[in-house]
XYZ file of C-alpha atoms in Angstrom:
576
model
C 12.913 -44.825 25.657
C 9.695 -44.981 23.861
C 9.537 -46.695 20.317
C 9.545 -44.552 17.046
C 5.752 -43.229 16.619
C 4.357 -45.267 19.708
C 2.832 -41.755 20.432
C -0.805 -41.841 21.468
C -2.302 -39.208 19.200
C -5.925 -40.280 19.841
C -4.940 -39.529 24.066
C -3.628 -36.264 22.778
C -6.437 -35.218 20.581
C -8.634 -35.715 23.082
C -6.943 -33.631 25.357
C -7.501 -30.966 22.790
C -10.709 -30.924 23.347
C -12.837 -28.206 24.547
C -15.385 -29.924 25.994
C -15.065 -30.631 29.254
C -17.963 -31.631 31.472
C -19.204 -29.294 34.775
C -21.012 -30.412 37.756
C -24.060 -28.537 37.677
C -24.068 -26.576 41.216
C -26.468 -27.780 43.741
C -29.841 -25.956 44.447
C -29.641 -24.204 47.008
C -33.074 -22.711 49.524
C -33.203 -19.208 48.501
C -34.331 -17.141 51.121
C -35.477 -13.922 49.019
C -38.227 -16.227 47.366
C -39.315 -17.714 50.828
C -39.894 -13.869 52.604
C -41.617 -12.981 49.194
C -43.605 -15.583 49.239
C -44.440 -14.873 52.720
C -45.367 -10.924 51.760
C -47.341 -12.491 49.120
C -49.449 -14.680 51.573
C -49.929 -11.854 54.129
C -50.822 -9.367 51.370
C -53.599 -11.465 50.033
C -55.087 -11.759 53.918
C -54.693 -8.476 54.468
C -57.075 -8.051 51.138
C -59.260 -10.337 52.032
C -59.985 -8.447 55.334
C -61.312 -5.292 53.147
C -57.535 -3.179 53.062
C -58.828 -2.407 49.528
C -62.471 -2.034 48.569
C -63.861 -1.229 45.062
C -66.547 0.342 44.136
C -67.194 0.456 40.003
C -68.754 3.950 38.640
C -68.203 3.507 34.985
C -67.248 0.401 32.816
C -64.071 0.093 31.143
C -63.711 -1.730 27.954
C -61.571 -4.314 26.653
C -60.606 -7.114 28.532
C -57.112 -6.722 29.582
C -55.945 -5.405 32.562
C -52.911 -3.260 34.127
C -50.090 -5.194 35.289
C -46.449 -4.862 37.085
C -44.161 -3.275 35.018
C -47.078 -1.806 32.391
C -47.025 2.294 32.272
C -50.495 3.244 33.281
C -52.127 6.830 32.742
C -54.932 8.132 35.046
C -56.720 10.901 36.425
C -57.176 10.845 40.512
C -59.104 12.607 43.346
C -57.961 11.793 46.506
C -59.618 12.586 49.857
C -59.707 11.440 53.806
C -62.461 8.959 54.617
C -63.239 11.206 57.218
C -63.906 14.135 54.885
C -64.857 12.358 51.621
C -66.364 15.978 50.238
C -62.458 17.412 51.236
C -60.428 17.040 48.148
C -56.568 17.220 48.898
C -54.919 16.289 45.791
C -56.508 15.705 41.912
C -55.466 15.978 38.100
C -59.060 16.924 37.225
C -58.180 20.600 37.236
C -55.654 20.814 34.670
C -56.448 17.492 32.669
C -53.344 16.642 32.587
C -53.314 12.797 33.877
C -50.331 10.916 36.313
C -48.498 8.866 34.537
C -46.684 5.532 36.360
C -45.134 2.323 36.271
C -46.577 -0.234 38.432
C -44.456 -1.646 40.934
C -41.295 0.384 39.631
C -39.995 3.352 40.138
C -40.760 5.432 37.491
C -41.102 8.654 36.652
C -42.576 9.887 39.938
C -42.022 7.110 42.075
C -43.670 3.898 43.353
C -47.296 4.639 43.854
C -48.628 3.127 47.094
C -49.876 -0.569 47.436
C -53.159 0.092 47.498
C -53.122 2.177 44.528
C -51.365 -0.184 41.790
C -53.658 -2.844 43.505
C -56.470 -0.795 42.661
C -55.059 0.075 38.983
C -54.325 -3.324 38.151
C -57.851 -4.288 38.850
C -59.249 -2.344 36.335
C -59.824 -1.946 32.107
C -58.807 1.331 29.848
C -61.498 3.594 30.238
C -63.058 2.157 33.841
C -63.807 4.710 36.607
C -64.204 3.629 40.175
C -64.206 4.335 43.613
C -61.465 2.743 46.412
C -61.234 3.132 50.349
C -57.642 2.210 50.937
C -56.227 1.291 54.454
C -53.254 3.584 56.088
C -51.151 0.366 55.889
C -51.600 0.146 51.603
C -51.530 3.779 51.293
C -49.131 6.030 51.938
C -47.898 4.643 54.872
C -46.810 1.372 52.661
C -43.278 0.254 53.125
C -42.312 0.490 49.305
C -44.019 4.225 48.995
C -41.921 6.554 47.074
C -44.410 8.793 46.385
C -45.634 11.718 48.368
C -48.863 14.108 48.179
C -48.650 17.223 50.340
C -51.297 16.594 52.785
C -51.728 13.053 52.258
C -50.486 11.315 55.898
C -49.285 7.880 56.621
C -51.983 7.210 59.263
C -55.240 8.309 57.342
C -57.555 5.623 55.409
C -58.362 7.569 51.694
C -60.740 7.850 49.316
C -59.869 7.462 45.556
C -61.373 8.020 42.804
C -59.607 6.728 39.874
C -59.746 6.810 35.794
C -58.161 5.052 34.119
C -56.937 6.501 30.710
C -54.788 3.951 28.798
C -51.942 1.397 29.649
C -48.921 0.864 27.423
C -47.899 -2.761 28.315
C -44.651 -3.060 29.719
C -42.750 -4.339 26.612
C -43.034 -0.873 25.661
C -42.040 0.309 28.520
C -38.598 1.707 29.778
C -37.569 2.959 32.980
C -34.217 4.850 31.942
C -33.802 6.440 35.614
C -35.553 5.519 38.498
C -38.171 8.322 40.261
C -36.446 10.713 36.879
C -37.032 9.096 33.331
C -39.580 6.637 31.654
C -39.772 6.138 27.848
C -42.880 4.848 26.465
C -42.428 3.024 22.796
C -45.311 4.639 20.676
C -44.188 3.156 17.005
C -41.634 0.116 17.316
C -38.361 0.520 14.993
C -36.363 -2.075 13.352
C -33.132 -3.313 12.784
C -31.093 -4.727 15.727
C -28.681 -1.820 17.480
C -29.230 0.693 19.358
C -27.613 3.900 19.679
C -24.514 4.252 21.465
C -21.153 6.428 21.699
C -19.863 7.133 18.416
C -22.855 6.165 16.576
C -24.304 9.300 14.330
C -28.225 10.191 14.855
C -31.121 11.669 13.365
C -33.596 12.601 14.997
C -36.642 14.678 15.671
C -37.229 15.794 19.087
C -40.452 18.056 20.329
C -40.178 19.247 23.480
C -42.968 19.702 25.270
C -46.047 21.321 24.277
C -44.254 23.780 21.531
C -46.049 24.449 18.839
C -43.455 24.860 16.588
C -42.431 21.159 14.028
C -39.560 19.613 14.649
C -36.645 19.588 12.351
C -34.383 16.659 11.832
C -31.501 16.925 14.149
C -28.161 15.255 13.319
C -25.818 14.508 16.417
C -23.318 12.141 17.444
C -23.485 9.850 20.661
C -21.219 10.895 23.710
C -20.652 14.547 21.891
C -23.101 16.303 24.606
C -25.144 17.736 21.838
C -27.841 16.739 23.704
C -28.690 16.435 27.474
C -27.276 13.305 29.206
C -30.512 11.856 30.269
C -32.404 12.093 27.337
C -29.160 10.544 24.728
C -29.672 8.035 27.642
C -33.182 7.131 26.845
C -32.650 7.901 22.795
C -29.939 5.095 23.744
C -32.560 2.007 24.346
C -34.483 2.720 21.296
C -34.546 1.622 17.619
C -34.097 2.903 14.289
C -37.818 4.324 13.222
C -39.468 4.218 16.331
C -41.492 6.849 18.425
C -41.349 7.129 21.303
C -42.438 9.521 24.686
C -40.153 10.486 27.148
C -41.858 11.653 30.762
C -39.190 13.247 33.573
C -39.770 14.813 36.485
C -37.513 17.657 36.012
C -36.399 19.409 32.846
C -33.465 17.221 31.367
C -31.841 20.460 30.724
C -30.568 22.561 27.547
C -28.273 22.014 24.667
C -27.026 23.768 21.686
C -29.814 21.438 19.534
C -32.037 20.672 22.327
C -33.361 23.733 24.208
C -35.276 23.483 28.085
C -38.268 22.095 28.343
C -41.052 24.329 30.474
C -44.187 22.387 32.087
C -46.839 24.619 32.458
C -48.621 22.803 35.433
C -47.178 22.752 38.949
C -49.433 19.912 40.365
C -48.169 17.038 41.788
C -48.219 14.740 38.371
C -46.453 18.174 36.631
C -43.982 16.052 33.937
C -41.645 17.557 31.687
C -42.080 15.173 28.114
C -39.852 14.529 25.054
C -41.586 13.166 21.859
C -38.814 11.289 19.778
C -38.833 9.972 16.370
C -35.585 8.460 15.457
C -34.910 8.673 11.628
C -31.236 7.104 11.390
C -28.969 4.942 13.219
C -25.357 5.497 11.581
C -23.058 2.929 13.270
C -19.439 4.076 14.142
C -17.029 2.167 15.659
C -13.968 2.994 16.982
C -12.827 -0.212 16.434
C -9.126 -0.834 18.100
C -10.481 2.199 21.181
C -8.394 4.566 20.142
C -10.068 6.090 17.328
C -7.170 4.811 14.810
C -9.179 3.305 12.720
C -12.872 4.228 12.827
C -15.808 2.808 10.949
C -18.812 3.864 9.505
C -21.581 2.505 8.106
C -23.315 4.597 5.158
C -25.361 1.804 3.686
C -27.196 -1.159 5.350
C -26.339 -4.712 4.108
C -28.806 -8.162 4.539
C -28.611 -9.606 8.035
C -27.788 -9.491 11.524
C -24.596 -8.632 13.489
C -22.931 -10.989 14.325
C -24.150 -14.238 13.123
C -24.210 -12.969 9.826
C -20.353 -11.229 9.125
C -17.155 -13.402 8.257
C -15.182 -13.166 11.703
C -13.657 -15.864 11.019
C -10.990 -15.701 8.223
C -12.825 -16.676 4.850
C -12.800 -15.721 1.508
C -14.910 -12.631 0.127
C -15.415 -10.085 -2.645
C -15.472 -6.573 -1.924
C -15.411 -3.266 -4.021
C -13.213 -0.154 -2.658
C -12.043 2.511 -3.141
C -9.109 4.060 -0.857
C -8.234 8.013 -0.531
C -5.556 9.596 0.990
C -6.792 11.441 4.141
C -6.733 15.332 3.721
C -5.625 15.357 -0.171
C -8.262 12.884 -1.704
C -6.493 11.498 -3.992
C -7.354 7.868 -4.851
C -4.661 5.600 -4.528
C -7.215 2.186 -5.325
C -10.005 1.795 -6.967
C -10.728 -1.956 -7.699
C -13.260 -1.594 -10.080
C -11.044 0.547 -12.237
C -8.091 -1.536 -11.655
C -10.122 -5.322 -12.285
C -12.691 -3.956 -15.398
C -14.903 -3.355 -13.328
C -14.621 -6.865 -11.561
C -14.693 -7.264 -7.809
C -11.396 -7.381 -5.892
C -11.275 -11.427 -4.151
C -9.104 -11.868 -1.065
C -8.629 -14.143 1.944
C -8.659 -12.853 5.472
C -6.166 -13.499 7.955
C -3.374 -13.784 5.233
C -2.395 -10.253 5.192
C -3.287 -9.075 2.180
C -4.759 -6.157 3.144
C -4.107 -3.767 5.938
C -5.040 -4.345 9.493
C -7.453 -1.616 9.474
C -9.529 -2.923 6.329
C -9.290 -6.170 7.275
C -10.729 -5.994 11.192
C -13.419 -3.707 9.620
C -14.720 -6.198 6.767
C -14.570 -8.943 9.474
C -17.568 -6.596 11.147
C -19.601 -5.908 8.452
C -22.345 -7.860 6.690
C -23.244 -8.387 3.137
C -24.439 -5.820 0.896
C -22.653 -3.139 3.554
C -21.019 0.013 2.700
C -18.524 1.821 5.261
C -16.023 4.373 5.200
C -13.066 3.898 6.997
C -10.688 5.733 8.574
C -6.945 4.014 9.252
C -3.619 5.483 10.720
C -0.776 4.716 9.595
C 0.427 1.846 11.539
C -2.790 -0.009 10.821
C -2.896 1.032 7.049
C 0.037 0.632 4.569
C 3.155 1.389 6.586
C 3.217 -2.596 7.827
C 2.538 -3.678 4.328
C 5.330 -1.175 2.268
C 7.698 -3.655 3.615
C 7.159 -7.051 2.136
C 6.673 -4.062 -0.933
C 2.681 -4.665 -1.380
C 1.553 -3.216 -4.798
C -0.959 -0.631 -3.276
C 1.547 0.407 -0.454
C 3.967 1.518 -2.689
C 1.351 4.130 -3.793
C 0.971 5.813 -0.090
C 3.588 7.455 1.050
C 5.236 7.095 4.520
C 2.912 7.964 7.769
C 0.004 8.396 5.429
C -3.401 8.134 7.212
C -5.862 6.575 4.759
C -9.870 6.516 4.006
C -11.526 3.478 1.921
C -14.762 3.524 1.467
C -15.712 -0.882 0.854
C -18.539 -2.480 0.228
C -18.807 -6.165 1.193
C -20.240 -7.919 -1.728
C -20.111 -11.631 -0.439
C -18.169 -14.287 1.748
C -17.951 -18.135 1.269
C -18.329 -19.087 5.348
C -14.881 -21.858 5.619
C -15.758 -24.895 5.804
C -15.354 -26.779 9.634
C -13.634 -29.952 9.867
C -16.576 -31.334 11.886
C -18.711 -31.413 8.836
C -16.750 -33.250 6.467
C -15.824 -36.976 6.172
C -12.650 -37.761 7.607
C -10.495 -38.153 4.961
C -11.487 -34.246 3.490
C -11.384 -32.706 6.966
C -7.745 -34.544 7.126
C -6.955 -32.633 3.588
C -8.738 -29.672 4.369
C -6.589 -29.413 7.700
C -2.827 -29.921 6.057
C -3.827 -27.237 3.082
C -4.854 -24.562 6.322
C -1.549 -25.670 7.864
C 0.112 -24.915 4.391
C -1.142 -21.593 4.670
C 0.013 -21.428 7.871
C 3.282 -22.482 7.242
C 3.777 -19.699 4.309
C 3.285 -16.640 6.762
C 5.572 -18.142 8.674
C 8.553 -18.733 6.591
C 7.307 -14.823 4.978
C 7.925 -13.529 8.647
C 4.346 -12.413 9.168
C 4.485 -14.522 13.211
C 1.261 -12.934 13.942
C -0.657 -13.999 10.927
C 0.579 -17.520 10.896
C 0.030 -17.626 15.151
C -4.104 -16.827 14.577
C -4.601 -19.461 12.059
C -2.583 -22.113 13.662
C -4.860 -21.377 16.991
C -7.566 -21.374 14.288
C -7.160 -24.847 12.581
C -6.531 -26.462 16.450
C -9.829 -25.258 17.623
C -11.160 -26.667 14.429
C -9.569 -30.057 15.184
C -10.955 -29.827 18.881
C -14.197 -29.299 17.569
C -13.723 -32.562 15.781
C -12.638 -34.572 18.430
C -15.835 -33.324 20.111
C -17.663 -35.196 17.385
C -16.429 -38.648 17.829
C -15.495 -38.590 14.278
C -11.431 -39.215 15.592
C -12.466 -42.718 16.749
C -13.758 -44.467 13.609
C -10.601 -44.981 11.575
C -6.953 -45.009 12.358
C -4.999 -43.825 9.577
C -7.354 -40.445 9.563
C -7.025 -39.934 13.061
C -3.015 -40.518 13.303
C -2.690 -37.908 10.737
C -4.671 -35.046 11.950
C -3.293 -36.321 15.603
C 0.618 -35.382 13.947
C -0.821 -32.444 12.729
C -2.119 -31.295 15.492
C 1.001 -31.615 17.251
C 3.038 -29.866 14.514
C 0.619 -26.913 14.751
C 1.273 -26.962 18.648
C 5.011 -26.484 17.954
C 4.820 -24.285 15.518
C 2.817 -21.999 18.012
C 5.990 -22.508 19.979
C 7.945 -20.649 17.152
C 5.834 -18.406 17.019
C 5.639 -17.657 20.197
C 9.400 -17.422 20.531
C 10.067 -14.952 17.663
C 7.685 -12.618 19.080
C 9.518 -12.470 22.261
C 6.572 -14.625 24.281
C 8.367 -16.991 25.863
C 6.271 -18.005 28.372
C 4.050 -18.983 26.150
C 6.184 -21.031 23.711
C 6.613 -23.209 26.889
C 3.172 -23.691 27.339
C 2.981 -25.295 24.122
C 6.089 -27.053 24.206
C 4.667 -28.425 27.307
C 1.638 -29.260 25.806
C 2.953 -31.668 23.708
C 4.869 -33.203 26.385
C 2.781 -34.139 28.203
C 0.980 -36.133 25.459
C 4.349 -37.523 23.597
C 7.324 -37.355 26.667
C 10.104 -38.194 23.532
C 8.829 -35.716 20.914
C 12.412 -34.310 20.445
C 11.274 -31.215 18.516
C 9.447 -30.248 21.883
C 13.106 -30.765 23.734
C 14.589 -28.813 21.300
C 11.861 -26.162 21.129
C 11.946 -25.836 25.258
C 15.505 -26.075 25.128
C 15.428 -23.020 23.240
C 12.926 -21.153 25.254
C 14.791 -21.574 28.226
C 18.079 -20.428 26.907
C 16.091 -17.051 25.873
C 15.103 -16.785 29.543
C 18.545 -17.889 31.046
C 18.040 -21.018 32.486
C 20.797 -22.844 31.566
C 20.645 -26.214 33.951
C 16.931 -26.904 32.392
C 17.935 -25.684 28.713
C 20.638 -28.411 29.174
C 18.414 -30.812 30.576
C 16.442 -30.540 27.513
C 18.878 -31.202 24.898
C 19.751 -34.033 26.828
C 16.908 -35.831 26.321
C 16.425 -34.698 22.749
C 19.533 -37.000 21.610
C 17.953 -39.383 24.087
C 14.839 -39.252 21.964
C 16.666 -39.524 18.822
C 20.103 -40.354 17.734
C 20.293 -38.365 14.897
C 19.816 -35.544 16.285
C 22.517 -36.239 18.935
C 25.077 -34.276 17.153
C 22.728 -30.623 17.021
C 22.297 -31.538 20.828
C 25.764 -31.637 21.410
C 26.415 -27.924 19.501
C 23.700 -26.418 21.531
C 25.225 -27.407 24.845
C 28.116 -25.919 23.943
C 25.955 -22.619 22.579
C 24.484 -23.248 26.455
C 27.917 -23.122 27.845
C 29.046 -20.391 25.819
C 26.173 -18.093 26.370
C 25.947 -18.626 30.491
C 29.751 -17.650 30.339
C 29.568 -14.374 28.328
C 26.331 -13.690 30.832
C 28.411 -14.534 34.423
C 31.421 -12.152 32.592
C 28.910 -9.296 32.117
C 27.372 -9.499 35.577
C 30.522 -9.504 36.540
C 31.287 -6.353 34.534
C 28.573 -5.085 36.399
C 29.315 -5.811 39.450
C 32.713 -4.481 39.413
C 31.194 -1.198 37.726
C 28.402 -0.820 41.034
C 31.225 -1.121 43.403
C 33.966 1.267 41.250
C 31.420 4.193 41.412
């Protein structure tokens, strides 16, 4: 038997740790880059042999030029070399230009080699003249586009302007050979739009004449068509934007059918979008029981910038009783006008209030909307103040505004010795849920405080002094059992063996770990290695000898009155 305290806490802190190094995998050939690289190669030959020749007609201006992934607008005439006077396709009679994205497909397809060559080659405003070879025309491998009367086999004529190029930042391909969105004003802010989230919006359709009206619509709701939410759904609050399909999107009871009044082959059906508001909902536990909203922004970003981990804060709110209205709390009234100060993860609030203000940011005002088993019905029994005011079942609607947080402080950053008295007064805080019954509570900041001590093994910091280090190494071991309790009094008793196991392996005589997996296998009937375990907890310590020898009898006891009811059983199956 080990020696009294011969345990290696420094051994077991480090096995705490999270860090743990990962051989970087090998680099492997990659044959994808090899054949492009190939393609790439035999392209370029195939250039240099006159598969594309330019001829310029009119300068462009500016100096940059089209490139992959850029949305390009242009006006064509296409003819056979054979027949150069023959025109068989153009956009010249109804002015209405094509509109593309090079090397993607976008709203009409992939254009042919020879023609994004041929694009990318030129400035805004340039007009020219290309002969292009069968092989980069429409006979090219990666084609999706079609003229009628435009073969495979023939070598064309082109003559192209081109009208502008929106650089491919700005550029969107929602649904390939369907739906491109071009960015015409950027927005701000950091989300996009997205089932629940609220809208408004102004969308023209088309070329109607009439001005649109804000429109106010939720995400997912089908208020408008699928396609176009879809594209509304990659932009940002305030910006502008273009939507080009190639066939209407559809009708809705705000949106109506789009009509385009050419039936050429660049014929696009186009959605002009200003988005005016972003309102984020969230349906925060997925089943709509307690749903957020935000009515005013705060300052800063979601989220680096929220308390998700349990801090202290000041908030304002005030809480309603769904359906009646009647105001149950109103801190401001209540505290003279004072803001009301609390401590997440302690349960001072309700579940629902709680996981909302963990999502919000400062300066942030949401309404929220809690049933009952995430509002006061948890809280009427350990009989909170507030609680008492809601009756039974009640579903509830606060309306909070985050005022400020204090971010905790992590162990890493402070000197040993206040990281070592930070750590015991989180444990203390710990310890109170638990002895108040609230298992869950106490669980999350228990897991809370170890990862904080991993992160401070991580730092080296354990290694510079012993008396430091062999107290937050005890700690962390009486945190690791107390997750065992935990564990056990919610009914997870796998996982109070994990832990007890844990610390086993790091201190084989800890006898509150015997005693602790003793108990965990009794709840899960295995007697032989319950026994086992209080065996070698009065082998660990003598004085605890005597509550070793009562629970082997409780072990004895309880595998009897279990054989007698299988039994019972038994005899019951067989009687039928």
């Amino acid at each position: 038997m080990a020696p009294a305290g011969s345990m290696d806490f420094r051994r077991f802190m480090e096995a705490l740790s999270l860090a743990c190094a990962k051989a970087e995998p090998p680099i492997e050939p990659s044959i994808d880059t090899a054949a492009k690289h190939w393609t790439a190669r035999k392209e370029q030959a195939l250039l240099e042999q006159g598969a594309v020749l330019k001829v310029v007609n009119e300068e462009g201006r500016g100096d940059a030029n089209a490139e992959e992934g850029d949305l390009v607008k242009f006006h064509y005439a296409v003819a056979f070399e054979s027949k150069p006077s023959q025109v068989i396709a153009s956009t010249r009679e109804d002015g209405k230009p094509g509109v593309f994205v090079l090397g993607k497909k976008g709203s009409l397809g992939r254009l042919p080699r020879g023609m994004e060559i041929a694009l990318q080659s030129m400035k805004e405003g340039e007009r020219s003249s290309f002969t292009i070879k069968p092989s980069f025309g429409f006979g090219h491998p990666d084609c999706s586009w079609t003229l009628e009367g435009c073969g495979t086999e023939a070598t064309l004529n082109m003559d192209l302007e081109l009208v502008s190029i929106t650089k491919g930042v700005c550029v969107q391909v929602v649904k390939e050979d369907s739906v491109v969105k071009e960015t015409l004003k950027d927005g701000t802010g950091w989300e996009n739009p997205r089932p629940p989230y609220k809208v408004v919006a102004e969308i023209k359709v088309g070329d109607r004449k009439e001005e649109p009206r804000p429109l106010h619509f939720t995400c997912g709701s089908s208020a408008i068509p699928e396609l176009l939410e879809e594209a509304i759904g990659q932009m940002f609050q305030g910006e502008v934007a273009r939507i080009y399909a190639r066939e209407c999107l559809g009708s809705s009871d705000l949106v109506p059918a789009s009509t385009c009044p050419s039936e050429g082959p660049v014929a696009l059906h186009t959605y002009e979008v200003s988005l005016l508001e972003v309102i984020q909902v969230r349906d925060v536990v997925g089943t709509q029981e307690v749903m957020k909203s935000r009515v005013k922004n705060g300052e800063g970003e979601f989220p680096i910038d929220c308390p998700i981990v349990d801090c202290a804060m000041k908030i304002r709110c005030v809480g309603k009783l769904k359906g009646s209205g009647e105001v149950f709390w109103d801190t401001d009234e209540e505290g003279g006008g004072e803001p009301f100060g609390l401590e997440t993860g302690l349960n001072v609030v309700p579940d629902g209030l709680e996981m909302c203000l963990k999502l919000m940011v400062p300066g942030e005002t949401s309404v929220i909307q809690c049933a009952p088993k995430y509002a006061y019905d948890d809280l009427r029994s350990r009989q909170d103040r507030v609680a008492g005011r809601v009756p039974a079942g009640s579903e509830v609607e606060w309306e909070v505004t985050l005022l400020e947080f204090e971010k905790p402080k992590k162990l890493a950053d402070l000197p040993l010795e206040e990281a070592t008295a930070e750590a015991e007064q989180r444990k203390r805080k710990a310890n109170a849920l638990f002895n108040s019954g609230r298992f869950k509570y106490a669980q999350a900041k228990y897991e809370e405080l170890l990862r904080d001590l991993k992160a401070l093994v991580d730092t080296g910091a354990m290694m510079e002094a012993g008396g430091e280090s062999e107290a937050l190494g005890r700690l962390a071991v009486s945190c690791t059992l107390n997750l065992a309790a935990c564990a056990q009094r919610q009914g997870q008793h796998v996982e109070a063996l994990k832990h007890c196991n844990k610390v086993l392996e790091m201190d084989p005589e800890n006898p509150k770990a015997f005693y602790r997996r003793g108990q965990t296998h009794a709840h899960l009937s295995e007697w032989d290695a319950a026994r086992r375990d209080y065996k070698s907890m009065a082998s660990a310590s003598e004085d605890l000898k005597s509550e070793a020898d009562a629970q082997l009898e409780r072990i004895d006891r309880l595998e009897r009155d279990a054989l007698q009811k299988q039994k019972k059983q038994f005899q019951g199956f067989f009687n039928r």
